[in-house]
Amino acid sequence: MNMLFWLPVHPTFQPGWDLEEIHATFFKCISWQVEETLDTINCPYHYFCDKAYPPNYPLAVDILVFLFTTASYFVTLVIVIMDMTPGRGRIFLGQSKRFLLPSGPISLPLIILAFAKGPQINTIFPLSCLGPAILLMVLISALSFDNGADKDFKYTFFVASTVSGILHASLYLDSVVLPYYTGFDALVSSTFSGECASCVCRKEALVVGGKLVRYRGWSMTTFFVVGVLCLRIICKISGENAGRLLFIKALTERFSWILITVDCVYLTLNSPPERVLLRVTAFGGIFLLIFLQVLKEACSQIYSMAYVAEKLRWASTSLQTI
């Protein structure tokens, strides 16, 4: 990729500076320091990167994360498809899918670990670009599958651990994407002052996360999904006395799907223009999971309506016979 694409329109750029190093410094910077400036008109805010994340891990780490993420996605896709069709597969999946899904007790801790080390996983599979898609995959798997056949204690423990895992994953994801979005804003909305490789002049203050991309892992989407999971626990414990909670849970769940779709569309259109093909592929996969869920709900509604119509037809036939 041509690194000059990232430089401001009129930079004071020194020929001896390494474009690759500047690119990495801006996107991995975790501490931007502001300095006093005498030029309050052309350079009211002067920033430089004071501290950045360590260098990337070896290529093998990116490959392992890529293989694990790809396997998790295809497992989720297969389970979603099999869950839409009746048969023995559904019986088998009911017992084992919790361990195979990205939101399960095996995959979710590994995803949290990858996010925790995410700033250094940035060679061929950059989590700064693809981490949001992975988190959306976790949220989708948590919403799509509810193993309500478990006993109360077992169900509560499993769902509570999923809630904790999602919250931890979203926080660790923010530690990856916020420096990335901040550096992106600093790089494209500033001019180099020439004082150092990361020294820039800005017309406005630089804020955490920048102002160009507003996505956050710790967001309303995450909290609504967590709310759905908590409502599932309450409804499970309440049993037949759930009453209005079931309606609230269903409403919250549908709104969570809307928020996930909005996040997916926003990130597809507004993410930094880096690794475009990889990003479009990732979010295209997320769109496929959302589409299958919508199709599953539509088929479920059609089957329910057909069942009710058949019952009414049978009842009317019985009354005519009497």
mmCIF file of C-alpha atoms in Angstrom:
data_model
loop_
_atom_site.group_PDB
_atom_site.id
_atom_site.type_symbol
_atom_site.label_atom_id
_atom_site.label_comp_id
_atom_site.label_asym_id
_atom_site.label_seq_id
_atom_site.Cartn_x
_atom_site.Cartn_y
_atom_site.Cartn_z
ATOM 1 C CA MET A 1 0.000 0.000 0.000
ATOM 2 C CA ASN A 2 1.243 3.515 -0.811
ATOM 3 C CA MET A 3 1.879 5.176 2.534
ATOM 4 C CA LEU A 4 1.791 8.650 0.975
ATOM 5 C CA PHE A 5 -1.970 8.181 0.819
ATOM 6 C CA TRP A 6 -2.078 8.660 4.581
ATOM 7 C CA LEU A 7 -0.061 11.857 4.701
ATOM 8 C CA PRO A 8 -1.825 15.230 5.118
ATOM 9 C CA VAL A 9 -2.291 17.409 2.076
ATOM 10 C CA HIS A 10 0.469 19.906 2.939
ATOM 11 C CA PRO A 11 2.870 18.130 5.293
ATOM 12 C CA THR A 12 6.252 19.409 6.404
ATOM 13 C CA PHE A 13 7.728 16.027 5.656
ATOM 14 C CA GLN A 14 11.425 15.239 5.929
ATOM 15 C CA PRO A 15 12.957 12.963 3.245
ATOM 16 C CA GLY A 16 14.840 10.867 5.803
ATOM 17 C CA TRP A 17 11.702 9.695 7.615
ATOM 18 C CA ASP A 18 10.505 6.114 7.170
ATOM 19 C CA LEU A 19 6.876 6.042 5.985
ATOM 20 C CA GLU A 20 6.305 2.524 7.325
ATOM 21 C CA GLU A 21 7.603 3.509 10.752
ATOM 22 C CA ILE A 22 5.481 6.675 10.844
ATOM 23 C CA HIS A 23 2.413 4.675 9.831
ATOM 24 C CA ALA A 24 3.012 2.159 12.651
ATOM 25 C CA THR A 25 3.782 4.882 15.213
ATOM 26 C CA PHE A 26 0.584 6.800 14.561
ATOM 27 C CA PHE A 27 -1.669 3.733 14.652
ATOM 28 C CA LYS A 28 -0.054 2.254 17.779
ATOM 29 C CA CYS A 29 0.383 5.419 19.795
ATOM 30 C CA ILE A 30 -1.226 5.216 23.220
ATOM 31 C CA SER A 31 -0.090 8.588 24.576
ATOM 32 C CA TRP A 32 -0.257 11.827 22.591
ATOM 33 C CA GLN A 33 1.392 14.785 24.310
ATOM 34 C CA VAL A 34 0.378 18.367 23.547
ATOM 35 C CA GLU A 35 3.001 21.125 23.549
ATOM 36 C CA GLU A 36 2.687 24.870 23.826
ATOM 37 C CA THR A 37 3.025 26.683 20.534
ATOM 38 C CA LEU A 38 3.625 30.311 19.617
ATOM 39 C CA ASP A 39 1.806 30.005 16.298
ATOM 40 C CA THR A 40 -1.782 30.142 17.539
ATOM 41 C CA ILE A 41 -3.145 30.679 14.028
ATOM 42 C CA ASN A 42 -1.503 27.964 11.926
ATOM 43 C CA CYS A 43 -0.663 25.548 14.734
ATOM 44 C CA PRO A 44 -2.889 26.100 17.780
ATOM 45 C CA TYR A 45 -2.383 22.488 18.901
ATOM 46 C CA HIS A 46 0.980 20.745 18.560
ATOM 47 C CA TYR A 47 1.085 17.012 19.355
ATOM 48 C CA PHE A 48 3.688 14.269 19.329
ATOM 49 C CA CYS A 49 3.513 10.574 20.182
ATOM 50 C CA ASP A 50 5.022 10.001 23.603
ATOM 51 C CA LYS A 51 4.413 6.261 23.936
ATOM 52 C CA ALA A 52 3.419 3.453 21.561
ATOM 53 C CA TYR A 53 2.730 -0.271 21.729
ATOM 54 C CA PRO A 54 5.663 -2.685 21.201
ATOM 55 C CA PRO A 55 6.424 -4.083 17.712
ATOM 56 C CA ASN A 56 4.260 -6.754 16.109
ATOM 57 C CA TYR A 57 4.460 -10.430 16.964
ATOM 58 C CA PRO A 58 5.955 -12.830 14.398
ATOM 59 C CA LEU A 59 3.911 -13.690 11.326
ATOM 60 C CA ALA A 60 3.040 -17.124 12.766
ATOM 61 C CA VAL A 61 0.881 -15.495 15.462
ATOM 62 C CA ASP A 62 -1.210 -13.693 12.842
ATOM 63 C CA ILE A 63 -1.617 -16.931 10.923
ATOM 64 C CA LEU A 64 -2.799 -18.795 14.037
ATOM 65 C CA VAL A 65 -5.309 -16.054 14.877
ATOM 66 C CA PHE A 66 -6.511 -16.032 11.270
ATOM 67 C CA LEU A 67 -7.010 -19.818 11.222
ATOM 68 C CA PHE A 68 -8.797 -19.792 14.574
ATOM 69 C CA THR A 69 -11.096 -16.916 13.584
ATOM 70 C CA THR A 70 -11.903 -18.494 10.222
ATOM 71 C CA ALA A 71 -12.678 -21.834 11.863
ATOM 72 C CA SER A 72 -14.913 -20.115 14.461
ATOM 73 C CA TYR A 73 -16.820 -18.310 11.736
ATOM 74 C CA PHE A 74 -17.446 -21.418 9.634
ATOM 75 C CA VAL A 75 -18.467 -23.398 12.712
ATOM 76 C CA THR A 76 -20.979 -20.651 13.516
ATOM 77 C CA LEU A 77 -22.227 -20.628 9.922
ATOM 78 C CA VAL A 78 -22.687 -24.413 9.843
ATOM 79 C CA ILE A 79 -24.487 -24.420 13.199
ATOM 80 C CA VAL A 80 -26.812 -21.628 12.063
ATOM 81 C CA ILE A 81 -27.685 -23.548 8.887
ATOM 82 C CA MET A 82 -28.166 -26.861 10.709
ATOM 83 C CA ASP A 83 -30.259 -25.137 13.357
ATOM 84 C CA MET A 84 -32.634 -24.008 10.609
ATOM 85 C CA THR A 85 -33.308 -27.579 9.486
ATOM 86 C CA PRO A 86 -35.034 -30.261 11.595
ATOM 87 C CA GLY A 87 -33.400 -33.611 12.151
ATOM 88 C CA ARG A 88 -30.793 -35.409 14.176
ATOM 89 C CA GLY A 89 -28.292 -32.636 13.655
ATOM 90 C CA ARG A 90 -30.275 -30.333 15.887
ATOM 91 C CA ILE A 91 -30.302 -32.898 18.703
ATOM 92 C CA PHE A 92 -26.541 -33.250 18.477
ATOM 93 C CA LEU A 93 -26.008 -29.499 18.264
ATOM 94 C CA GLY A 94 -28.185 -28.883 21.294
ATOM 95 C CA GLN A 95 -25.627 -30.709 23.431
ATOM 96 C CA SER A 96 -22.371 -29.576 21.838
ATOM 97 C CA LYS A 97 -22.855 -26.207 20.141
ATOM 98 C CA ARG A 98 -22.116 -24.229 23.312
ATOM 99 C CA PHE A 99 -18.533 -25.499 23.184
ATOM 100 C CA LEU A 100 -18.135 -24.782 19.457
ATOM 101 C CA LEU A 101 -19.564 -21.270 19.201
ATOM 102 C CA PRO A 102 -17.423 -18.091 19.436
ATOM 103 C CA SER A 103 -19.405 -17.140 22.556
ATOM 104 C CA GLY A 104 -18.781 -20.536 24.148
ATOM 105 C CA PRO A 105 -16.455 -21.429 27.035
ATOM 106 C CA ILE A 106 -13.641 -22.540 24.709
ATOM 107 C CA SER A 107 -13.544 -19.942 21.940
ATOM 108 C CA LEU A 108 -14.464 -16.810 23.900
ATOM 109 C CA PRO A 109 -11.434 -16.910 26.274
ATOM 110 C CA LEU A 110 -9.173 -17.347 23.238
ATOM 111 C CA ILE A 111 -10.797 -14.360 21.545
ATOM 112 C CA ILE A 112 -10.301 -12.302 24.714
ATOM 113 C CA LEU A 113 -6.635 -13.338 24.744
ATOM 114 C CA ALA A 114 -6.259 -12.314 21.090
ATOM 115 C CA PHE A 115 -7.847 -8.918 21.802
ATOM 116 C CA ALA A 116 -5.613 -8.435 24.845
ATOM 117 C CA LYS A 117 -2.570 -8.908 22.583
ATOM 118 C CA GLY A 118 -4.300 -7.245 19.639
ATOM 119 C CA PRO A 119 -2.049 -4.176 19.214
ATOM 120 C CA GLN A 120 0.827 -6.516 18.365
ATOM 121 C CA ILE A 121 -1.211 -8.737 16.024
ATOM 122 C CA ASN A 122 -1.001 -6.478 13.020
ATOM 123 C CA THR A 123 0.935 -8.144 10.214
ATOM 124 C CA ILE A 124 -1.389 -9.977 7.802
ATOM 125 C CA PHE A 125 -4.439 -10.187 10.079
ATOM 126 C CA PRO A 126 -4.681 -6.803 11.838
ATOM 127 C CA LEU A 127 -7.110 -6.899 14.732
ATOM 128 C CA SER A 128 -7.299 -3.119 14.603
ATOM 129 C CA CYS A 129 -9.214 -3.578 11.322
ATOM 130 C CA LEU A 130 -10.924 -6.927 11.900
ATOM 131 C CA GLY A 131 -11.458 -6.962 15.665
ATOM 132 C CA PRO A 132 -14.889 -5.276 15.426
ATOM 133 C CA ALA A 133 -16.089 -7.971 13.002
ATOM 134 C CA ILE A 134 -14.916 -10.671 15.422
ATOM 135 C CA LEU A 135 -16.772 -9.034 18.317
ATOM 136 C CA LEU A 136 -19.941 -8.813 16.189
ATOM 137 C CA MET A 137 -19.567 -12.530 15.452
ATOM 138 C CA VAL A 138 -19.426 -13.210 19.202
ATOM 139 C CA LEU A 139 -22.527 -11.086 19.816
ATOM 140 C CA ILE A 140 -24.420 -12.836 17.008
ATOM 141 C CA SER A 141 -23.581 -16.290 18.341
ATOM 142 C CA ALA A 142 -24.655 -15.249 21.853
ATOM 143 C CA LEU A 143 -28.004 -13.952 20.568
ATOM 144 C CA SER A 144 -28.729 -16.738 18.096
ATOM 145 C CA PHE A 145 -28.463 -19.708 20.422
ATOM 146 C CA ASP A 146 -30.148 -20.135 23.782
ATOM 147 C CA ASN A 147 -29.824 -23.560 25.375
ATOM 148 C CA GLY A 148 -32.854 -23.217 27.626
ATOM 149 C CA ALA A 149 -33.077 -26.955 28.272
ATOM 150 C CA ASP A 150 -30.345 -26.776 30.906
ATOM 151 C CA LYS A 151 -31.112 -26.743 34.597
ATOM 152 C CA ASP A 152 -31.361 -23.346 36.283
ATOM 153 C CA PHE A 153 -27.936 -23.298 37.956
ATOM 154 C CA LYS A 154 -26.076 -24.678 34.953
ATOM 155 C CA TYR A 155 -27.847 -22.290 32.584
ATOM 156 C CA THR A 156 -27.233 -19.286 34.846
ATOM 157 C CA PHE A 157 -23.539 -20.088 35.214
ATOM 158 C CA PHE A 158 -23.064 -20.543 31.479
ATOM 159 C CA VAL A 159 -24.880 -17.348 30.466
ATOM 160 C CA ALA A 160 -23.224 -15.297 33.239
ATOM 161 C CA SER A 161 -19.795 -16.424 32.044
ATOM 162 C CA THR A 162 -20.765 -15.395 28.505
ATOM 163 C CA VAL A 163 -21.801 -11.944 29.768
ATOM 164 C CA SER A 164 -18.489 -11.541 31.577
ATOM 165 C CA GLY A 165 -16.577 -12.696 28.501
ATOM 166 C CA ILE A 166 -18.387 -10.286 26.174
ATOM 167 C CA LEU A 167 -17.713 -7.327 28.483
ATOM 168 C CA HIS A 168 -14.033 -8.227 28.775
ATOM 169 C CA ALA A 169 -13.744 -8.741 25.010
ATOM 170 C CA SER A 170 -15.310 -5.351 24.268
ATOM 171 C CA LEU A 171 -12.948 -3.591 26.685
ATOM 172 C CA TYR A 172 -9.873 -5.277 25.225
ATOM 173 C CA LEU A 173 -11.105 -4.482 21.719
ATOM 174 C CA ASP A 174 -11.288 -0.798 22.634
ATOM 175 C CA SER A 175 -7.651 -0.951 23.735
ATOM 176 C CA VAL A 176 -6.887 -2.027 20.153
ATOM 177 C CA VAL A 177 -9.170 0.176 18.063
ATOM 178 C CA LEU A 178 -9.082 3.433 20.038
ATOM 179 C CA PRO A 179 -5.351 4.078 19.443
ATOM 180 C CA TYR A 180 -5.910 3.035 15.818
ATOM 181 C CA TYR A 181 -8.774 5.486 15.305
ATOM 182 C CA THR A 182 -6.926 8.224 17.217
ATOM 183 C CA GLY A 183 -3.844 7.781 15.050
ATOM 184 C CA PHE A 184 -5.976 7.745 11.922
ATOM 185 C CA ASP A 185 -7.506 11.084 12.890
ATOM 186 C CA ALA A 186 -4.092 12.514 13.787
ATOM 187 C CA LEU A 187 -2.618 11.348 10.491
ATOM 188 C CA VAL A 188 -5.242 12.542 8.028
ATOM 189 C CA SER A 189 -6.548 15.650 9.817
ATOM 190 C CA SER A 190 -3.221 17.227 10.750
ATOM 191 C CA THR A 191 -0.048 18.591 9.150
ATOM 192 C CA PHE A 192 3.483 17.580 10.060
ATOM 193 C CA SER A 193 5.333 20.328 11.901
ATOM 194 C CA GLY A 194 8.758 18.955 10.997
ATOM 195 C CA GLU A 195 9.965 18.888 14.604
ATOM 196 C CA CYS A 196 9.903 15.084 14.760
ATOM 197 C CA ALA A 197 8.454 12.127 12.846
ATOM 198 C CA SER A 198 5.221 12.146 14.874
ATOM 199 C CA CYS A 199 4.949 15.900 15.510
ATOM 200 C CA VAL A 200 1.762 17.333 14.019
ATOM 201 C CA CYS A 201 -0.112 20.612 14.035
ATOM 202 C CA ARG A 202 -3.863 20.613 14.431
ATOM 203 C CA LYS A 203 -6.633 23.172 14.301
ATOM 204 C CA GLU A 204 -8.599 21.354 17.019
ATOM 205 C CA ALA A 205 -7.793 19.199 20.017
ATOM 206 C CA LEU A 206 -7.102 15.504 19.475
ATOM 207 C CA VAL A 207 -9.544 13.322 21.428
ATOM 208 C CA VAL A 208 -9.290 9.663 22.367
ATOM 209 C CA GLY A 209 -10.612 7.571 19.500
ATOM 210 C CA GLY A 210 -10.618 10.549 17.150
ATOM 211 C CA LYS A 211 -13.676 12.017 15.488
ATOM 212 C CA LEU A 212 -13.556 10.247 12.125
ATOM 213 C CA VAL A 213 -14.666 6.774 13.252
ATOM 214 C CA ARG A 214 -17.130 6.638 16.130
ATOM 215 C CA TYR A 215 -17.357 2.860 16.637
ATOM 216 C CA ARG A 216 -16.553 1.511 20.103
ATOM 217 C CA GLY A 217 -16.518 -2.053 21.387
ATOM 218 C CA TRP A 218 -17.904 -0.877 24.740
ATOM 219 C CA SER A 219 -21.089 0.412 23.114
ATOM 220 C CA MET A 220 -24.865 0.399 23.232
ATOM 221 C CA THR A 221 -24.864 -2.702 21.040
ATOM 222 C CA THR A 222 -22.791 -4.626 23.561
ATOM 223 C CA PHE A 223 -24.932 -3.489 26.487
ATOM 224 C CA PHE A 224 -28.170 -4.459 24.749
ATOM 225 C CA VAL A 225 -26.841 -7.939 23.979
ATOM 226 C CA VAL A 226 -25.691 -8.267 27.601
ATOM 227 C CA GLY A 227 -29.151 -7.082 28.659
ATOM 228 C CA VAL A 228 -30.765 -9.822 26.572
ATOM 229 C CA LEU A 229 -28.566 -12.449 28.217
ATOM 230 C CA CYS A 230 -29.394 -11.130 31.684
ATOM 231 C CA LEU A 231 -33.110 -11.175 30.859
ATOM 232 C CA ARG A 232 -32.755 -14.781 29.730
ATOM 233 C CA ILE A 233 -31.346 -15.657 33.142
ATOM 234 C CA ILE A 234 -34.190 -13.844 34.925
ATOM 235 C CA CYS A 235 -36.842 -15.487 32.737
ATOM 236 C CA LYS A 236 -35.247 -18.899 33.298
ATOM 237 C CA ILE A 237 -35.289 -18.458 37.062
ATOM 238 C CA SER A 238 -38.815 -16.983 37.065
ATOM 239 C CA GLY A 239 -40.196 -19.867 35.009
ATOM 240 C CA GLU A 240 -43.918 -19.579 34.418
ATOM 241 C CA ASN A 241 -44.018 -16.271 36.316
ATOM 242 C CA ALA A 242 -41.894 -14.476 33.710
ATOM 243 C CA GLY A 243 -44.949 -12.749 32.217
ATOM 244 C CA ARG A 244 -44.043 -9.359 30.781
ATOM 245 C CA LEU A 245 -40.337 -10.135 31.002
ATOM 246 C CA LEU A 246 -40.681 -12.442 28.005
ATOM 247 C CA PHE A 247 -42.093 -9.593 25.937
ATOM 248 C CA ILE A 248 -39.340 -7.223 27.102
ATOM 249 C CA LYS A 249 -36.719 -9.854 26.322
ATOM 250 C CA ALA A 250 -38.068 -10.415 22.815
ATOM 251 C CA LEU A 251 -38.208 -6.670 22.158
ATOM 252 C CA THR A 252 -34.678 -6.130 23.477
ATOM 253 C CA GLU A 253 -33.403 -9.011 21.392
ATOM 254 C CA ARG A 254 -34.864 -7.588 18.180
ATOM 255 C CA PHE A 255 -33.409 -4.165 18.926
ATOM 256 C CA SER A 256 -30.020 -5.790 19.534
ATOM 257 C CA TRP A 257 -30.149 -7.287 16.045
ATOM 258 C CA ILE A 258 -30.906 -3.845 14.630
ATOM 259 C CA LEU A 259 -27.921 -2.343 16.465
ATOM 260 C CA ILE A 260 -25.621 -5.132 15.237
ATOM 261 C CA THR A 261 -26.761 -4.509 11.667
ATOM 262 C CA VAL A 262 -26.221 -0.745 12.046
ATOM 263 C CA ASP A 263 -22.701 -1.313 13.431
ATOM 264 C CA CYS A 264 -21.899 -3.665 10.560
ATOM 265 C CA VAL A 265 -23.069 -1.172 7.927
ATOM 266 C CA TYR A 266 -21.274 1.726 9.658
ATOM 267 C CA LEU A 267 -17.958 -0.120 9.917
ATOM 268 C CA THR A 268 -18.153 -1.284 6.308
ATOM 269 C CA LEU A 269 -18.600 2.289 5.087
ATOM 270 C CA ASN A 270 -16.587 4.341 7.587
ATOM 271 C CA SER A 271 -13.559 2.299 8.650
ATOM 272 C CA PRO A 272 -10.115 3.613 7.677
ATOM 273 C CA PRO A 273 -9.355 2.715 4.028
ATOM 274 C CA GLU A 274 -6.839 0.023 4.897
ATOM 275 C CA ARG A 275 -6.951 -3.709 4.018
ATOM 276 C CA VAL A 276 -10.185 -2.972 2.149
ATOM 277 C CA LEU A 277 -10.618 -6.427 0.617
ATOM 278 C CA LEU A 278 -10.010 -8.191 3.925
ATOM 279 C CA ARG A 279 -12.404 -5.864 5.762
ATOM 280 C CA VAL A 280 -15.167 -6.190 3.158
ATOM 281 C CA THR A 281 -14.835 -9.980 3.263
ATOM 282 C CA ALA A 282 -15.065 -10.011 7.077
ATOM 283 C CA PHE A 283 -18.134 -7.814 7.279
ATOM 284 C CA GLY A 284 -19.686 -9.600 4.313
ATOM 285 C CA GLY A 285 -19.507 -12.760 6.410
ATOM 286 C CA ILE A 286 -21.214 -10.954 9.275
ATOM 287 C CA PHE A 287 -23.969 -9.780 6.926
ATOM 288 C CA LEU A 288 -24.486 -13.408 5.883
ATOM 289 C CA LEU A 289 -25.010 -14.477 9.499
ATOM 290 C CA ILE A 290 -27.493 -11.636 10.001
ATOM 291 C CA PHE A 291 -29.362 -12.591 6.827
ATOM 292 C CA LEU A 292 -29.593 -16.232 7.917
ATOM 293 C CA GLN A 293 -30.964 -15.158 11.291
ATOM 294 C CA VAL A 294 -33.610 -12.996 9.596
ATOM 295 C CA LEU A 295 -34.466 -15.912 7.300
ATOM 296 C CA LYS A 296 -34.683 -18.251 10.288
ATOM 297 C CA GLU A 297 -37.074 -15.903 12.105
ATOM 298 C CA ALA A 298 -39.198 -15.467 8.960
ATOM 299 C CA CYS A 299 -39.454 -19.235 8.453
ATOM 300 C CA SER A 300 -40.330 -19.683 12.117
ATOM 301 C CA GLN A 301 -43.148 -17.149 11.807
ATOM 302 C CA ILE A 302 -44.444 -18.808 8.625
ATOM 303 C CA TYR A 303 -44.406 -22.243 10.278
ATOM 304 C CA SER A 304 -46.226 -20.853 13.318
ATOM 305 C CA MET A 305 -48.892 -19.234 11.169
ATOM 306 C CA ALA A 306 -49.294 -22.421 9.136
ATOM 307 C CA TYR A 307 -49.626 -24.458 12.342
ATOM 308 C CA VAL A 308 -52.287 -22.106 13.742
ATOM 309 C CA ALA A 309 -54.169 -22.163 10.423
ATOM 310 C CA GLU A 310 -54.078 -25.960 10.412
ATOM 311 C CA LYS A 311 -55.384 -26.091 13.973
ATOM 312 C CA LEU A 312 -58.221 -23.711 13.123
ATOM 313 C CA ARG A 313 -59.087 -25.730 10.014
ATOM 314 C CA TRP A 314 -59.112 -28.957 12.028
ATOM 315 C CA ALA A 315 -61.305 -27.349 14.724
ATOM 316 C CA SER A 316 -63.788 -26.029 12.167
ATOM 317 C CA THR A 317 -63.931 -29.455 10.493
ATOM 318 C CA SER A 318 -64.619 -31.111 13.850
ATOM 319 C CA LEU A 319 -67.439 -28.666 14.592
ATOM 320 C CA GLN A 320 -69.030 -29.292 11.215
ATOM 321 C CA THR A 321 -68.875 -33.062 11.811
ATOM 322 C CA ILE A 322 -70.672 -32.656 15.172
#
